[in-house]
Short mmCIF file of C-alpha atoms in Angstrom, two decimals:
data_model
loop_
_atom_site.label_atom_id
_atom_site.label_comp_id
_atom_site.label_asym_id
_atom_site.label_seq_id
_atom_site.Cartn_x
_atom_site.Cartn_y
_atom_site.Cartn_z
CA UNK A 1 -35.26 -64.81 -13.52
CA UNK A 2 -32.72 -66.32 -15.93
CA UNK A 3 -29.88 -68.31 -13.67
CA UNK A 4 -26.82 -66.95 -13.41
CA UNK A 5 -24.29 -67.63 -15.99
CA UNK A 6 -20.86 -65.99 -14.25
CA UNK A 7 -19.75 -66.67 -10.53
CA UNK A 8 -16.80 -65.67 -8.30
CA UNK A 9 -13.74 -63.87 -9.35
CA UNK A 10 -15.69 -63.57 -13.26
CA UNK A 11 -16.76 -60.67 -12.29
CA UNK A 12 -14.52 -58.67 -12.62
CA UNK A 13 -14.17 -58.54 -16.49
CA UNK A 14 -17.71 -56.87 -15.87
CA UNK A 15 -16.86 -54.12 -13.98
CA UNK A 16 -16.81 -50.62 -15.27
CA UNK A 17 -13.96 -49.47 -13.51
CA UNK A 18 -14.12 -46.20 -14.84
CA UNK A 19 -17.14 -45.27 -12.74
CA UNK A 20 -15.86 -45.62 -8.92
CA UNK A 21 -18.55 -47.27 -6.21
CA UNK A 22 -18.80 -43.85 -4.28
CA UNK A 23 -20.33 -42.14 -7.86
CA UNK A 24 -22.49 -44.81 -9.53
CA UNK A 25 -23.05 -48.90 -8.01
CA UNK A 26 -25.65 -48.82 -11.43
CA UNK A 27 -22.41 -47.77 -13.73
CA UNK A 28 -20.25 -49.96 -12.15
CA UNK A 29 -22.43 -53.04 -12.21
CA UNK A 30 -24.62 -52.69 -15.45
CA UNK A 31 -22.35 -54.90 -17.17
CA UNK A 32 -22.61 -57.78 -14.83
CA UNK A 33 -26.56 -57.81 -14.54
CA UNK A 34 -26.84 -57.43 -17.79
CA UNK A 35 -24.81 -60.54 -18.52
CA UNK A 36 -26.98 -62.66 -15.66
CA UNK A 37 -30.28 -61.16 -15.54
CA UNK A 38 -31.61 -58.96 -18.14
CA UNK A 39 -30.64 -58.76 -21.72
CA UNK A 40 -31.17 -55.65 -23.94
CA UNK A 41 -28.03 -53.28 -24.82
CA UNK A 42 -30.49 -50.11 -25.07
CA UNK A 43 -31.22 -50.49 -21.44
CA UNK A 44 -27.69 -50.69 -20.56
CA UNK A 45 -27.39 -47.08 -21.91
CA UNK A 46 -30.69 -45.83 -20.47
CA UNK A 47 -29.28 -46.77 -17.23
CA UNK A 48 -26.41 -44.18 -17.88
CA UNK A 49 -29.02 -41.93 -19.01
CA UNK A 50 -30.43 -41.61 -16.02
CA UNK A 51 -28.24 -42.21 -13.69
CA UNK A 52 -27.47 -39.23 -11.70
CA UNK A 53 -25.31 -39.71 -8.59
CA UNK A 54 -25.96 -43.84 -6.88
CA UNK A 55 -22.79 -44.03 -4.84
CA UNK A 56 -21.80 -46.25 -1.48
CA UNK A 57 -19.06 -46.80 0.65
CA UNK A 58 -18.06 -49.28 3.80
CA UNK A 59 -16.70 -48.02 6.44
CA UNK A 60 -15.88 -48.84 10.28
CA UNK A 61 -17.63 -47.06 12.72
CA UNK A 62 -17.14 -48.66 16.51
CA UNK A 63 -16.84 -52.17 18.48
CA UNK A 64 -19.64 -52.73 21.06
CA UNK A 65 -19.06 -55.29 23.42
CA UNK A 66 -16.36 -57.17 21.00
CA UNK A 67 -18.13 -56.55 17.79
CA UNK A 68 -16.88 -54.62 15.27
CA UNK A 69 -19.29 -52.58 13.47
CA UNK A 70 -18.95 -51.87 9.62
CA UNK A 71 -21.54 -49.17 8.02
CA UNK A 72 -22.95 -49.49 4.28
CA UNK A 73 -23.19 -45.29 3.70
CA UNK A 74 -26.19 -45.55 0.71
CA UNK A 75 -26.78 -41.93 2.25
CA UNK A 76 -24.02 -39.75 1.81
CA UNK A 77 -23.14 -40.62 -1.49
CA UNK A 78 -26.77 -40.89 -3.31
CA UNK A 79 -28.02 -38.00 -5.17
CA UNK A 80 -31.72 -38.18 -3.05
CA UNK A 81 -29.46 -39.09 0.57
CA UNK A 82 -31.59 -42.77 0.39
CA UNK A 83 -30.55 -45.68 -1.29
CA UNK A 84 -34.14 -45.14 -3.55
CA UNK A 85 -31.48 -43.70 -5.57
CA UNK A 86 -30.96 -46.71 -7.31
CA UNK A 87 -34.52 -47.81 -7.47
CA UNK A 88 -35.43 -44.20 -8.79
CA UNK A 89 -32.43 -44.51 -11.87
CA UNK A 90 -33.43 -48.32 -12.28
CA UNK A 91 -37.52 -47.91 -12.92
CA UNK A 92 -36.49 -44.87 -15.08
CA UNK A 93 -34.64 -46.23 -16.97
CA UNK A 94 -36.89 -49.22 -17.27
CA UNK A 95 -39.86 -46.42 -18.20
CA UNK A 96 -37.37 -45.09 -21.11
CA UNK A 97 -36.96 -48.41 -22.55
CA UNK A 98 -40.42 -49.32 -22.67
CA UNK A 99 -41.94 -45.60 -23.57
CA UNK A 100 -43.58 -44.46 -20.96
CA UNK A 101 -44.01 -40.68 -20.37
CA UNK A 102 -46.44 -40.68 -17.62
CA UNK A 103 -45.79 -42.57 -14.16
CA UNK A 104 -47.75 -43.08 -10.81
CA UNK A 105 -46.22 -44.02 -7.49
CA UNK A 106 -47.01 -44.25 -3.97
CA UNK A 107 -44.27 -44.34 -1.22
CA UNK A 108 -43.80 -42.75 2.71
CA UNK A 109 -41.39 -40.53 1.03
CA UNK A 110 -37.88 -41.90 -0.10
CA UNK A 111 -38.71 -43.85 -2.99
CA UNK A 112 -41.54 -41.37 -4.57
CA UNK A 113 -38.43 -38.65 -4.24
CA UNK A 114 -36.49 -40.19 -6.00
CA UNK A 115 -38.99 -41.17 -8.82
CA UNK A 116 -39.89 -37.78 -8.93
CA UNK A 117 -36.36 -36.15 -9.08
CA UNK A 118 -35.33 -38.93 -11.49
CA UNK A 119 -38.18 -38.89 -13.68
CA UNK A 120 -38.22 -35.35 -14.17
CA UNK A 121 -34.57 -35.67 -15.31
CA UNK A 122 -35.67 -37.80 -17.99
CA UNK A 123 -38.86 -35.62 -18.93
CA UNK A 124 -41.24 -38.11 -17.79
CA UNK A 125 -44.35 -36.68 -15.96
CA UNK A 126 -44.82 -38.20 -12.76
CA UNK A 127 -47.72 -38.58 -10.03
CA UNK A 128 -46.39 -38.74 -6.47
CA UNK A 129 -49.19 -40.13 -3.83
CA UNK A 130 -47.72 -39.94 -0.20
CA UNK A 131 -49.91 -39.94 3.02
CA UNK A 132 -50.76 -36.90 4.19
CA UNK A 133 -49.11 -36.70 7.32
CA UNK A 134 -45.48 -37.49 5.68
CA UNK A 135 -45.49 -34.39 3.64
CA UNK A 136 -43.17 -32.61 6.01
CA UNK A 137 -40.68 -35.50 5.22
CA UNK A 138 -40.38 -34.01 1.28
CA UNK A 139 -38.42 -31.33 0.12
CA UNK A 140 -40.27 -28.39 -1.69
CA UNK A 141 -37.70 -28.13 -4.40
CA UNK A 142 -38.53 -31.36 -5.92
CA UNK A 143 -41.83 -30.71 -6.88
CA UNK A 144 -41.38 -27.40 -8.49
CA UNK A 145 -42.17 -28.43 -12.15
CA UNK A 146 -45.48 -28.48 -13.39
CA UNK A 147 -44.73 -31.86 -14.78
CA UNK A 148 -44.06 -33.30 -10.77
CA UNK A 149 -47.44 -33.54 -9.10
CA UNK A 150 -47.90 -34.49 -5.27
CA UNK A 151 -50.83 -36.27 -4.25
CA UNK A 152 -51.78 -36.26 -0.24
CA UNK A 153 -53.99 -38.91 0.54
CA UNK A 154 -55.53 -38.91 4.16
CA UNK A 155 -55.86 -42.18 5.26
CA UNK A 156 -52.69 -44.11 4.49
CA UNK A 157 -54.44 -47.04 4.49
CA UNK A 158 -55.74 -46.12 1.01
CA UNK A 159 -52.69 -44.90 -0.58
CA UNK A 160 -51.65 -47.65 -2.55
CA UNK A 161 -55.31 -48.30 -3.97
CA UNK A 162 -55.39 -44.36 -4.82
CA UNK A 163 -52.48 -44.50 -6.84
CA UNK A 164 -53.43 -47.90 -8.22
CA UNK A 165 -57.27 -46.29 -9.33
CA UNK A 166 -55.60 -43.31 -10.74
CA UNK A 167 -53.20 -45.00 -12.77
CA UNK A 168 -56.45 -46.90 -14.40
CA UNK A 169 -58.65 -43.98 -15.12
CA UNK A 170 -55.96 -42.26 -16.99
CA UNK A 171 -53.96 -44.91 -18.64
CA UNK A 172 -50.68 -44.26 -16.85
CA UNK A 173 -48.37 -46.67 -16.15
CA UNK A 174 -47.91 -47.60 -12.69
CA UNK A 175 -44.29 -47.79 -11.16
CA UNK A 176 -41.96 -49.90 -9.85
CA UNK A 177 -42.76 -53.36 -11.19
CA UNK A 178 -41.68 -55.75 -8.20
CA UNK A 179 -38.54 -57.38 -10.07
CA UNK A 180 -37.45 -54.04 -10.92
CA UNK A 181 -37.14 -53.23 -7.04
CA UNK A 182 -35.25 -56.70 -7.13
CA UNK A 183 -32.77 -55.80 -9.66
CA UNK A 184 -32.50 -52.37 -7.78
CA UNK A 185 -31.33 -53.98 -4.99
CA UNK A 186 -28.86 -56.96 -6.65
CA UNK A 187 -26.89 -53.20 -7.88
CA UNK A 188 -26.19 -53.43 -3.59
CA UNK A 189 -25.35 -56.98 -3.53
CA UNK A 190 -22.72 -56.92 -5.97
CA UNK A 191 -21.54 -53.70 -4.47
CA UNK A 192 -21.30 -55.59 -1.07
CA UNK A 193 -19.65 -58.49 -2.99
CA UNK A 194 -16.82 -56.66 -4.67
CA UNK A 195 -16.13 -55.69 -0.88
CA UNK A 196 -16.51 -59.26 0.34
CA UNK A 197 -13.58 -60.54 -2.35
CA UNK A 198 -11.37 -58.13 -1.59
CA UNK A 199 -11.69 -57.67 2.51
CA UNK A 200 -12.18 -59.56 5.59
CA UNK A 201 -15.77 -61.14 5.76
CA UNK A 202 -18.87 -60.01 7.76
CA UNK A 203 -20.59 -62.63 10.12
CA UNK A 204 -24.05 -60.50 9.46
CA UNK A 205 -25.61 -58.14 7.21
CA UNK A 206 -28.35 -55.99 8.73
CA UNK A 207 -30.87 -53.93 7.28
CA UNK A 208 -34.39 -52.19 8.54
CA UNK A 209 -37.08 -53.62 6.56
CA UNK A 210 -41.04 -53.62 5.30
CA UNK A 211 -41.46 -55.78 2.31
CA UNK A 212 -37.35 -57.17 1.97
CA UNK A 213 -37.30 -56.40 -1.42
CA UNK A 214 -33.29 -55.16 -0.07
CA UNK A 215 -31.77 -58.06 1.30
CA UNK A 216 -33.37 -60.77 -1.06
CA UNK A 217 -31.99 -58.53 -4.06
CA UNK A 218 -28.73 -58.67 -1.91
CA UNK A 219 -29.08 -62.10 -1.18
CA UNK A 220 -29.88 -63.22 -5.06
CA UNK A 221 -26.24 -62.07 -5.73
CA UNK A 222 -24.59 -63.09 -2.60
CA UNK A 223 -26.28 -66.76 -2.79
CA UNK A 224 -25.74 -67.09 -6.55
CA UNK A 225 -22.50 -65.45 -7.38
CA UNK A 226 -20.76 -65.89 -4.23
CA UNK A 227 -18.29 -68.66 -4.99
CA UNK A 228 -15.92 -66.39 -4.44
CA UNK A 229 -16.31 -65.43 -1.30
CA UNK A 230 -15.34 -67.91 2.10
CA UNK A 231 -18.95 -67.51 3.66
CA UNK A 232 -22.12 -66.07 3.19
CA UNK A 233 -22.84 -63.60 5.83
CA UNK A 234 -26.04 -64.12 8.01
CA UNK A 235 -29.06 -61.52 7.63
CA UNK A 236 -30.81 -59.47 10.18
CA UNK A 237 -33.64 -57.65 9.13
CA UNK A 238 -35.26 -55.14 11.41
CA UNK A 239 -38.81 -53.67 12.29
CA UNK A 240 -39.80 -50.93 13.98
CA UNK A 241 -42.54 -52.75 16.94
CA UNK A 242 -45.43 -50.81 15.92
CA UNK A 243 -45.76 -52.13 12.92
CA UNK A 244 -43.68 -55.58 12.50
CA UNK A 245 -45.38 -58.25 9.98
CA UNK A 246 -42.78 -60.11 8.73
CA UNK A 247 -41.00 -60.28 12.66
CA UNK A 248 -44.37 -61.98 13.89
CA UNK A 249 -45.01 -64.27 10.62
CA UNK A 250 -41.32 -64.95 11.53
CA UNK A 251 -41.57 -65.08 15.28
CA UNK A 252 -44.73 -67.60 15.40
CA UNK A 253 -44.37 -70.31 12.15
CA UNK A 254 -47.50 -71.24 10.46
CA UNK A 255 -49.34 -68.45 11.72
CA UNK A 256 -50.06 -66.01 8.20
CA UNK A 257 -49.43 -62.74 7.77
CA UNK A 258 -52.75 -61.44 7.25
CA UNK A 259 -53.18 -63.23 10.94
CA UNK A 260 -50.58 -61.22 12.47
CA UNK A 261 -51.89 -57.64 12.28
CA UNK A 262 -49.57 -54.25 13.62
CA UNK A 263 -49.26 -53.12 16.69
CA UNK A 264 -51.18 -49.64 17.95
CA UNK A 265 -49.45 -46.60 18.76
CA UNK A 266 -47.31 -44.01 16.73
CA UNK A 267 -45.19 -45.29 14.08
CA UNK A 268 -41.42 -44.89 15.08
CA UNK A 269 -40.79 -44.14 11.33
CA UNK A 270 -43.82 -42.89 9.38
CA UNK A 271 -41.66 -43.70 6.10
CA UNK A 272 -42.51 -47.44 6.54
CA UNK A 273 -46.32 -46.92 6.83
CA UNK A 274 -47.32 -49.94 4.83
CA UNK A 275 -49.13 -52.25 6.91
CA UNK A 276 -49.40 -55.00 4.52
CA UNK A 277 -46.01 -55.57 3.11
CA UNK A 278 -46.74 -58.81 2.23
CA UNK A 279 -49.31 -57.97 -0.37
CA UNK A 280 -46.25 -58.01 -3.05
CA UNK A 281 -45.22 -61.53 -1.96
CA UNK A 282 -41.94 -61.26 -0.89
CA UNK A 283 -42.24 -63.18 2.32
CA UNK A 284 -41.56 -66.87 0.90
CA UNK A 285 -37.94 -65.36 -0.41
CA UNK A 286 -36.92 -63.38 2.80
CA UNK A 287 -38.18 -66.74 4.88
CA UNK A 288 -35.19 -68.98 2.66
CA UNK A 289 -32.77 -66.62 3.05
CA UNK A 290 -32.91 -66.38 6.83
CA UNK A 291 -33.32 -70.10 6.99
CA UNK A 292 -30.07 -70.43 4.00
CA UNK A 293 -27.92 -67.72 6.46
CA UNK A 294 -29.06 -68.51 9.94
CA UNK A 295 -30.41 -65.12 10.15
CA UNK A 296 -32.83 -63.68 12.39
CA UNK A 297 -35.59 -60.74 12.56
CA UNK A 298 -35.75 -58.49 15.33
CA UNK A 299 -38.11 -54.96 15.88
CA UNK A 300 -36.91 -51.40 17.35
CA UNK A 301 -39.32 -49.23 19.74
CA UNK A 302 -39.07 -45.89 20.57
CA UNK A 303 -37.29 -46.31 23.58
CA UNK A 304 -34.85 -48.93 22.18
CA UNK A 305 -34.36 -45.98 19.40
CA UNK A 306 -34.03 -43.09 21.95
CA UNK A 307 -31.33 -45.25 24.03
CA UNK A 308 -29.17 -45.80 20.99
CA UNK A 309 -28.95 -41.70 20.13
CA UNK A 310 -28.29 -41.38 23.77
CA UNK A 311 -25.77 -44.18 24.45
CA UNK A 312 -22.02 -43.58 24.83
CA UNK A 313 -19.35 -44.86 22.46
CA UNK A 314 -16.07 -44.01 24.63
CA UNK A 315 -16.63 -40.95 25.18
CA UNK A 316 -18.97 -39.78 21.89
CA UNK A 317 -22.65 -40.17 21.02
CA UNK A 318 -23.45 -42.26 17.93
CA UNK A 319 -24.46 -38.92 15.59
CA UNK A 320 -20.74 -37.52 16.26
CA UNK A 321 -19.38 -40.70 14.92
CA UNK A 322 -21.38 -40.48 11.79
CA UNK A 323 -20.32 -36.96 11.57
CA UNK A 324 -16.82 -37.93 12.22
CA UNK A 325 -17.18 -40.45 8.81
CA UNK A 326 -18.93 -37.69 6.77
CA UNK A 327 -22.61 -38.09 7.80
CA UNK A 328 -24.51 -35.64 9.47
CA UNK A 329 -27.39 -37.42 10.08
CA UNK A 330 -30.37 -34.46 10.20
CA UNK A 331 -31.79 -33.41 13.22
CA UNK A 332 -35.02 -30.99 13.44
CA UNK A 333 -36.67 -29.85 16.86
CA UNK A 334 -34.25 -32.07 18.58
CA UNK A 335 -35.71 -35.15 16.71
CA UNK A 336 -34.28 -36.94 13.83
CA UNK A 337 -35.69 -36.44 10.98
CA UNK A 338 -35.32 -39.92 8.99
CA UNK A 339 -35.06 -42.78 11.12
CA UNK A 340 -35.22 -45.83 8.84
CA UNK A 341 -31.18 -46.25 8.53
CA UNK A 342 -30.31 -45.57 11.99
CA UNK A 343 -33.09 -48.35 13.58
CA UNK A 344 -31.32 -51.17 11.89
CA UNK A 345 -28.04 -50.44 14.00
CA UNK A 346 -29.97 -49.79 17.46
CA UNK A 347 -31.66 -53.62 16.14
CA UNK A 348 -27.53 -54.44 16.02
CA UNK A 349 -27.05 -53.60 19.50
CA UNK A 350 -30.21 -54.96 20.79
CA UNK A 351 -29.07 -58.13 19.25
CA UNK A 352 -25.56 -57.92 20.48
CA UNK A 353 -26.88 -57.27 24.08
CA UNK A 354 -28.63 -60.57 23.61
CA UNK A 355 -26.25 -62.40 22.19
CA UNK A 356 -27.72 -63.26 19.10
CA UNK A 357 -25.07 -61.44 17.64
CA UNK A 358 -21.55 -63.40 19.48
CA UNK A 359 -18.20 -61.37 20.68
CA UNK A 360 -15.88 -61.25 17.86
CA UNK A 361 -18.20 -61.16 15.08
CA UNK A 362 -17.81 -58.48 12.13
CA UNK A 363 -21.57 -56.82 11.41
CA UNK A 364 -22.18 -54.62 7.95
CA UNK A 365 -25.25 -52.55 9.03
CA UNK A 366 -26.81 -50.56 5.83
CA UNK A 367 -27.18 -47.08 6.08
CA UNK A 368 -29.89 -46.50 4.06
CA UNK A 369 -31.16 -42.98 5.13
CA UNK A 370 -30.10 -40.57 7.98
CA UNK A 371 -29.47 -37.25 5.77
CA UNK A 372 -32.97 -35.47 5.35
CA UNK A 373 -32.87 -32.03 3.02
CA UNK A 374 -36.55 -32.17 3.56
CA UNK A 375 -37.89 -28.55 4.38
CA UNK A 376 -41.47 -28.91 5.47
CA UNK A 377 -42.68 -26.65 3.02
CA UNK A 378 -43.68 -29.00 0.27
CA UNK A 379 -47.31 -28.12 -1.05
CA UNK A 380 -49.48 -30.94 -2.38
CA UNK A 381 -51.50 -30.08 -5.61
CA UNK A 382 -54.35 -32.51 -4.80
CA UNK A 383 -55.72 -33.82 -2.07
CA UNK A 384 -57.78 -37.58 -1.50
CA UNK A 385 -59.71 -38.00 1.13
CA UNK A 386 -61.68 -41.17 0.00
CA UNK A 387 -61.26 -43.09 -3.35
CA UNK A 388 -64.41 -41.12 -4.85
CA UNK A 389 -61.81 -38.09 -5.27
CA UNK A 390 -59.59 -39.64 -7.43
CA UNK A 391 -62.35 -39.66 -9.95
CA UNK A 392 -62.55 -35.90 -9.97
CA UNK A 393 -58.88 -35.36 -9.87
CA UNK A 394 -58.63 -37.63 -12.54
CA UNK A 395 -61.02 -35.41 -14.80
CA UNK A 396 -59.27 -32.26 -14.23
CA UNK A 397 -55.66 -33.59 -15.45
CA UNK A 398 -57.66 -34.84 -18.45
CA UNK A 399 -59.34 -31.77 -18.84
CA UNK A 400 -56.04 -29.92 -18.48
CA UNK A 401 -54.43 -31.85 -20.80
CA UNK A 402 -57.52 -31.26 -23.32
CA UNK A 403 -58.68 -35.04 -23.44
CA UNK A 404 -61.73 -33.92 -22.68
#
């Protein structure tokens, strides 16, 4: 990554004022990345090519126990209700510039939406894997063309490698590059530092987590163009207990990741299925940002998760003050439907109840997902049930698209 060559109130003379935050954090910001990270003018206007609808907003939502509690909405305001918004115009925009027409993915569900819904925007064919059991997470509409295929694989634990295989046989290209996650991300940290120069400071930015590619994109631009700002807020990242690497490589030093294996029992958000999130090397970063802020990680169970929906916040439950702010965070059979956002508050209270997180402190937790349109009607075209399979699924898109 090139080093940064603008800091502090600079900035500004980047912005694109004439896209607000709540429509497009990728409009706004393009200018400003562009100057300190990447370099070609053609992607600059891909990125408006594909951008569809990326916005965020900060908000208050309650104290608890003499903290005041701030809320990053990357739900309301994005065009697929999950900040993979940005990641979904960002690797688009990336395939655009660099030609490619057919992409593979694999994700729990948020990102490989919004791949989907942003590739087929731009006329790219795409190739969706998702474990089998998170197919009631997607919503049917999305995968209507014939262009936007969905892939169930059975055992998660071979999703990546499906997609991965697939990709090969076929000459696809395989999506997102790592640093293009990154950059997604940094389009959040300047969003968060625009806020930061112009309001009252946070003591903490929290954020539920697998592989951190959010906070250290949020971090890059906090730690490297914050000069502007009076301090740099601490990070807590957030796990959900069944499945917590980067807590326990945390939690017990020197002991490795590949050491420190999951948890058994039902995952408290099958979104975040990856087991292995340090397979794309992100650990080392997230570990020097925690150390740089003071931060901490901390997990979520189900019952820490349950307790949070049915706490009371003088008088109202936490989903009526969403509501109350615009976000109606989706329930289905009396369960929520998309966890991931909400378990990185219920980590803020744990926290707070322990003291980690002091009286009088200011905490921005992110929002990242809460408002599901999923329908449970999505219909996979293909399914894998070993790695042998995506051999003959591989024939039959060449054979439909008469390269054999």
């Amino acid at each position: 990554m090139k080093s940064f060559e603008i800091t502090g109130k600079d900035l500004y003379r980047f912005i694109d004022t004439s896209y607000a935050p709540e429509s497009s954090i990728v409009l706004r910001y393009r200018n400003i990345l562009k100057s300190v990270y990447y370099g070609k003018e053609e992607y600059r206007e891909y990125l408006k090519q594909t951008s569809i609808r990326e916005g965020a907003r900060i908000f208050y939502i309650l104290n608890y126990k003499g903290v005041d509690i701030y809320i990053l909405d990357e739900t309301s305001l994005m065009h697929t209700k999950t900040l993979k918004s940005i990641d979904g115009c960002v690797s688009i925009a990336k395939c655009l510039a660099e030609g490619s027409r057919e992409v593979v993915f694999e994700s729990g569900g948020n990102t490989g939406t919004a791949l989907t819904e942003y590739g087929q925007k731009a006329g790219i064919e795409t190739f969706f894997f998702i474990p089998e059991r998170n197919i009631n997470l997607l919503k049917s509409k999305v995968f209507e063309s014939q262009r936007a295929h969905l892939i169930k694989v059975e055992k998660a634990e071979i999703v990546k490698g499906a997609a991965l295989l697939f990709a090969k046989l076929n000459g696809f290209r395989h999506i997102p590059e790592i640093s293009w996650r990154y950059e997604a991300s940094m389009f959040r940290g300047l969003f968060i530092l625009e806020y930061l120069m112009e309001n009252k400071g946070f003591d903490w930015i929290t954020q539920t987590i697998s592989a951190a590619f959010g906070p250290i994109g949020i971090y890059r631009v906090l730690l490297n163009l914050g000069k502007g700002i009076k301090k740099i807020p601490r990070f807590l990242g957030v796990q959900q207990e069944n499945n917590c690497p980067m807590y326990r490589a945390w939690k017990n030093k020197g002991v490795s990741l590949e050491e420190s294996p999951p948890e058994s029992g039902e995952l408290l958000t099958d979104i975040m299925y990856d087991v292995k999130p340090y397979t794309y090397g992100t650990y080392n970063e997230l570990e020097t940002i925690l150390v740089r802020t003071g931060g901490d990680i901390t997990t979520v169970n189900h019952l820490e998760f349950k307790e949070l929906l049915e706490k009371n916040f003088e008088g109202k439950g936490i989903l009526e003050l969403f509501s109350e702010n615009g976000i109606d965070i989706t329930i289905r059979n009396n369960e929520v439907i998309e966890k991931t956002g909400l378990i990185a508050l219920a980590g803020v209270l744990k926290e707070i109840d322990r003291s980690t997180i002091e009286k009088g402190s200011r905490v921005l937790c992110c929002l990242t997902s809460g408002i599901s349109e999923a329908d449970g009607k999505a219909e996979a075209e293909f399914r894998v049930s070993n790695l042998s399979d995506v051999y003959t699924i591989s024939k039959e898109i060449r054979q439909r698209a008469g390269k054999l």
